[in-house]
Short mmCIF file of C-alpha atoms in Angstrom, two decimals:
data_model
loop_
_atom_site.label_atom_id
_atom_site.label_comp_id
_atom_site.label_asym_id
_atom_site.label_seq_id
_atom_site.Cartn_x
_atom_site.Cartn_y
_atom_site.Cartn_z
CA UNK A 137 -5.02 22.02 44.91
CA UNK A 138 -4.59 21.32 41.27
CA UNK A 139 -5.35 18.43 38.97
CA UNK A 140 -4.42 17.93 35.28
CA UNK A 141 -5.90 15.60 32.93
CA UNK A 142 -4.51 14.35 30.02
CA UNK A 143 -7.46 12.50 28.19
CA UNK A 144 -5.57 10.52 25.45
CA UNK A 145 -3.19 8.04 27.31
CA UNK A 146 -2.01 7.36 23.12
CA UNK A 147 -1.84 8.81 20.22
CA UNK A 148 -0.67 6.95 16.88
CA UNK A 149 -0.01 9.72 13.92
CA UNK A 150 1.35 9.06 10.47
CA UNK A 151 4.44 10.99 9.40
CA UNK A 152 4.27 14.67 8.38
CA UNK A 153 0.59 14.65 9.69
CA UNK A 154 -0.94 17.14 11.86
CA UNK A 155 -1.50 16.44 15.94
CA UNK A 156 -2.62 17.82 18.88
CA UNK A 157 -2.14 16.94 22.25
CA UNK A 158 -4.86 17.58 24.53
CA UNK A 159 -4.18 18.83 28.41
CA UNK A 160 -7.16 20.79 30.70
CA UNK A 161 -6.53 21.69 34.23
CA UNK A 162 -8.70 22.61 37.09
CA UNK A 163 -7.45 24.79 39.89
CA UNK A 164 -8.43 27.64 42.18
CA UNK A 165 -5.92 29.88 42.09
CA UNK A 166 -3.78 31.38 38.72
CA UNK A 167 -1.54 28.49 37.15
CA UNK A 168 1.64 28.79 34.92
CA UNK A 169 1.88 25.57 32.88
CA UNK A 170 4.34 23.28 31.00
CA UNK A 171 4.93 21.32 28.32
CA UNK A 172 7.29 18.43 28.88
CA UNK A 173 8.77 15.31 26.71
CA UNK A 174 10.33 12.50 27.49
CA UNK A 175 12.14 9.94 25.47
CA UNK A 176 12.39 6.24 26.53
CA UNK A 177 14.72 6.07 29.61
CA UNK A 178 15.20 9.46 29.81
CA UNK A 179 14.52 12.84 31.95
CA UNK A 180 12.31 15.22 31.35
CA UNK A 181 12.99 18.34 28.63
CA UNK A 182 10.78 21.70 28.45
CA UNK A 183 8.92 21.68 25.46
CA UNK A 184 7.39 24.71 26.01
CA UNK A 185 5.66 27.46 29.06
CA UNK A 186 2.97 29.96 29.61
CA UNK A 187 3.49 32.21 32.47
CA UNK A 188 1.56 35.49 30.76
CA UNK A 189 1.12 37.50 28.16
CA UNK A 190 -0.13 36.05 24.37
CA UNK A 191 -1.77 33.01 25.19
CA UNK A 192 0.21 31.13 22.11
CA UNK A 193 3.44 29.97 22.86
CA UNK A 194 6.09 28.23 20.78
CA UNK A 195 8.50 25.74 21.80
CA UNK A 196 11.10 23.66 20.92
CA UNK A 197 10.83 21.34 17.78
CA UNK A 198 7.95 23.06 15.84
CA UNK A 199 5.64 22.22 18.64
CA UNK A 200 3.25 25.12 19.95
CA UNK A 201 0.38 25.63 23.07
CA UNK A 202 -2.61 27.66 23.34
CA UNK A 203 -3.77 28.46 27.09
CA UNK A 204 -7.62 28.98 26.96
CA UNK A 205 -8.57 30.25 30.27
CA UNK A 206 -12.48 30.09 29.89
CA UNK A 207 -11.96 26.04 28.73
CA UNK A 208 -8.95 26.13 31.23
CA UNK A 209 -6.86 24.23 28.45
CA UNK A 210 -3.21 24.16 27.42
CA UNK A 211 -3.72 21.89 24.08
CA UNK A 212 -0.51 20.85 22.34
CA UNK A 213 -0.13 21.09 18.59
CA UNK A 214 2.14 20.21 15.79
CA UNK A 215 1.85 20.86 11.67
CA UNK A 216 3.41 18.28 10.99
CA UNK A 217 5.36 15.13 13.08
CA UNK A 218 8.54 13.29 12.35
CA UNK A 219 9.11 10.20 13.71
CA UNK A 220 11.91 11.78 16.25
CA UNK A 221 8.76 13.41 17.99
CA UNK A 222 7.92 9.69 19.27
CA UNK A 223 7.58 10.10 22.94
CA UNK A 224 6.04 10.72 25.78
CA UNK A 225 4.67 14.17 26.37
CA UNK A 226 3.19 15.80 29.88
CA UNK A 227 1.09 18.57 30.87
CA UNK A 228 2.05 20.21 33.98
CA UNK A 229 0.87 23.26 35.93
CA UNK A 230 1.66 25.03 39.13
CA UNK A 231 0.53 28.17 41.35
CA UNK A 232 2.18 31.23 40.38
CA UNK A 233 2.23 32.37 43.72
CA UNK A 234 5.95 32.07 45.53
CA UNK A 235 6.63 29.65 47.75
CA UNK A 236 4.60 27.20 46.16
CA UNK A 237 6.67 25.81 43.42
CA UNK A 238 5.50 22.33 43.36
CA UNK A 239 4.28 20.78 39.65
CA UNK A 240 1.09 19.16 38.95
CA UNK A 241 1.56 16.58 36.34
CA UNK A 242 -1.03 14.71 33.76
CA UNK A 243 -0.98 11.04 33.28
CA UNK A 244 1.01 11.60 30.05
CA UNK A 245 0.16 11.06 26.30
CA UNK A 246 2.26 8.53 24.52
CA UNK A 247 3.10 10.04 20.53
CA UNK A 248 3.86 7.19 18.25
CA UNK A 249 4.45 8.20 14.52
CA UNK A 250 3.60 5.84 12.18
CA UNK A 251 6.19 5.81 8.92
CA UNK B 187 28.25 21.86 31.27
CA UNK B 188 25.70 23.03 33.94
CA UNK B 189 23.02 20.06 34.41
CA UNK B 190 22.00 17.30 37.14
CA UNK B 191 23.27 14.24 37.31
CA UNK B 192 21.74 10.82 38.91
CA UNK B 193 23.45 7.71 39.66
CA UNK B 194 23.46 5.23 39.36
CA UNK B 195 21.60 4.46 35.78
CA UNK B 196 19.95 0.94 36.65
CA UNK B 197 19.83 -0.20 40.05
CA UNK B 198 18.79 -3.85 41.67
CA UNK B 199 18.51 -4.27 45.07
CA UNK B 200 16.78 -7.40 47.20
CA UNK B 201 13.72 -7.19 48.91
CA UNK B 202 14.70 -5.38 52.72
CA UNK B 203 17.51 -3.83 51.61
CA UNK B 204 17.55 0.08 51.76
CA UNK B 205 19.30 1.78 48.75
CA UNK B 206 20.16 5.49 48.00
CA UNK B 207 19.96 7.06 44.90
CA UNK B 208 21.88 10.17 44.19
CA UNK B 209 21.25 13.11 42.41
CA UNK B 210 23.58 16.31 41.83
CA UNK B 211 23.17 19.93 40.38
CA UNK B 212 25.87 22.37 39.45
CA UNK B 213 22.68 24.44 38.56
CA UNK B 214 23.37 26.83 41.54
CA UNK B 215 19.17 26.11 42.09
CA UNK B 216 17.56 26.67 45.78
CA UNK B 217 14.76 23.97 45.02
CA UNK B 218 14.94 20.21 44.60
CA UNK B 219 12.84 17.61 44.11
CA UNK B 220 12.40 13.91 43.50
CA UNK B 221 9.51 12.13 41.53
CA UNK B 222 8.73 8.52 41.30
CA UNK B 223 7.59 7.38 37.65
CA UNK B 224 5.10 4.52 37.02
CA UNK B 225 3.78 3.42 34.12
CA UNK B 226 0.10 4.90 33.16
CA UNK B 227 0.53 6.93 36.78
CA UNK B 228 2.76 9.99 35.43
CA UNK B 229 5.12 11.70 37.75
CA UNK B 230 4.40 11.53 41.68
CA UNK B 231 6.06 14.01 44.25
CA UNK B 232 8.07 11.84 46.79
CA UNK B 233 9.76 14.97 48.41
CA UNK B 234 11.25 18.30 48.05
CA UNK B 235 13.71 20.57 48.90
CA UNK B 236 13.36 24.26 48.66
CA UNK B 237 16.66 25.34 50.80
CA UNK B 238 19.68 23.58 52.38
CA UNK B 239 18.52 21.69 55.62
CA UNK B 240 14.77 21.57 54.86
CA UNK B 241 12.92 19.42 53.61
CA UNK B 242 9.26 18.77 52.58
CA UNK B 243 7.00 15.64 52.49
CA UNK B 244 5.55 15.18 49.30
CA UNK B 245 2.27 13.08 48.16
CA UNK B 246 3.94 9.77 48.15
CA UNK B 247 6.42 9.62 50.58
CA UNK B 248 5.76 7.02 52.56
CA UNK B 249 8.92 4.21 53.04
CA UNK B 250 11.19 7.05 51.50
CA UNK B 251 13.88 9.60 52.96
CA UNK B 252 15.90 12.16 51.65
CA UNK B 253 18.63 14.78 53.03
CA UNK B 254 19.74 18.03 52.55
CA UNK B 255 23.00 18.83 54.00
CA UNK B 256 24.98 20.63 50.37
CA UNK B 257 22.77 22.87 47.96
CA UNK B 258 24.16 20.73 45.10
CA UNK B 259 23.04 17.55 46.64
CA UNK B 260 19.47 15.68 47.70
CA UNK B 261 20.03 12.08 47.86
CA UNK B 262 16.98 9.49 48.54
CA UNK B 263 17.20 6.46 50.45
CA UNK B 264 14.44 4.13 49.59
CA UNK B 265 13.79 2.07 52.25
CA UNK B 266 12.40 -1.87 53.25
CA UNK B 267 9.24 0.11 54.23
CA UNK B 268 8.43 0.83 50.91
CA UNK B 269 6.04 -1.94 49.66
CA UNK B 270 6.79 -1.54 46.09
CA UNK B 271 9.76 0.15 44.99
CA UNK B 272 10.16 -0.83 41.55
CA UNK B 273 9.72 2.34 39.52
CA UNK B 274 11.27 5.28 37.59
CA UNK B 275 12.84 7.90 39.74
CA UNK B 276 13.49 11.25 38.45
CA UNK B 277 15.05 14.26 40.38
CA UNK B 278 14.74 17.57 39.45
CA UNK B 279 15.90 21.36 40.40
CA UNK B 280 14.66 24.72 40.32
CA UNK B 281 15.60 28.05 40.21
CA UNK B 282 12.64 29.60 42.66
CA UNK B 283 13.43 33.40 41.92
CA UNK B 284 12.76 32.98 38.17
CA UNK B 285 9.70 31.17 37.85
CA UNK B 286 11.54 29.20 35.87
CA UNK B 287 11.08 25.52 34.72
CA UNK B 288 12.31 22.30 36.70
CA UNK B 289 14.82 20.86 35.09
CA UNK B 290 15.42 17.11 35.16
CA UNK B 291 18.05 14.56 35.74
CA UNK B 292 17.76 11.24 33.16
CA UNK B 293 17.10 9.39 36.15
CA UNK B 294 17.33 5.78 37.97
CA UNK B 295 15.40 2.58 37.30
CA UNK B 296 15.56 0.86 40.35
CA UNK B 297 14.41 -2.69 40.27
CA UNK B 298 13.51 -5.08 43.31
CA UNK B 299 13.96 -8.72 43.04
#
């Protein structure tokens, strides 16, 4: 089985600061993991994934993810926020074997940027 | 536009009344899912699909029930056996041969009163 933790349940940021998100997993078999955000009554959208390769991904709206497989990690991270990244944001991971496509999701991290 | 659809936005229903919520995909995906969404709790697995007529149990899905009779459809009754139904639900599909992403519906509040 896997578990994700998501250690900040919020994070207030000014404008055009710098932010990271924090997400580790535990699991005992290889993961891919995900990036999600959601804004207020909405679905979910992909931020960003790592299923191999360079362990630094980019994603969608400047955002960007580091897996760290000693400190199994997936850590979030922004240069610099605008107050259209307020939101909810979720770590999720699942088994990269087939068959077993089922996602793992954090408790979430609420973003608020402060003007 | 390719996507998945829920509906209906908001829903209210009456304590012992069963409701379904629906959710399409024009996606062509195998997989389906449906989460419930609770403040604080993130997003819990109620049940999934991963081909037409099958279904799997998921971690919460207790007082739920869900079909799967079309690949673009996996509706969920929620039923007078659930104790507290007042939530976010979210359905999502998945293309299984990709290893690609779930994507997500913009989902149903459904509110008990």
């Amino acid at each position: 089985a896997q578990s994700v933790t998501q250690l900040d349940s919020q994070v207030p940021v000014f404008e055009e600061a710098p932010v990271e998100l924090r997400c580790n997993y535990s699991s005992s078999v290889s993961v891919y993991l995900f990036w999600y955000v959601q804004y207020p009554n909405q679905g979910l959208q992909l931020l960003l994934k790592y299923l191999s390769g360079s362990t630094l991904v980019k994603g969608i709206n400047g955002f960007e993810a580091e897996f760290n497989k000693s400190q199994t990690s997936f850590h979030l991270r922004k240069p610099s926020v605008h107050i259209s990244d307020t939101a909810e944001y979720f770590c999720a991971v699942r088994p990269t074997n087939f068959g077993n496509e089922k996602l793992t999701f954090g408790t979430g991290t609420r973003l608020t940027i402060i003007p | 536009d390719g996507g998945i659809t829920q509906s209906p936005k908001y829903l209210f229903r009456k304590e012992g009344q069963n409701v379904t919520l629906s959710c399409e995909q024009n996606l062509n995906h195998d997989a389906m899912y449906w989460y419930r969404q609770d403040p604080g709790q993130g997003l819990r697995l109620i049940y999934y699909s991963q081909i037409v007529n099958d279904f799997q149990k998921g971690d919460i899905a207790e007082g739920y029930s869900v079909s799967r009779e079309k690949k673009e459809s996996f509706p969920l009754t929620v039923t007078s056996a659930q104790k507290n139904p007042t939530a976010f639900y979210l359905c999502a599909s998945q293309d299984r041969e990709a290893y690609n992403e779930q994507f997500f519906g913009p989902g149903t509040r459904l509110t008990v009163l």
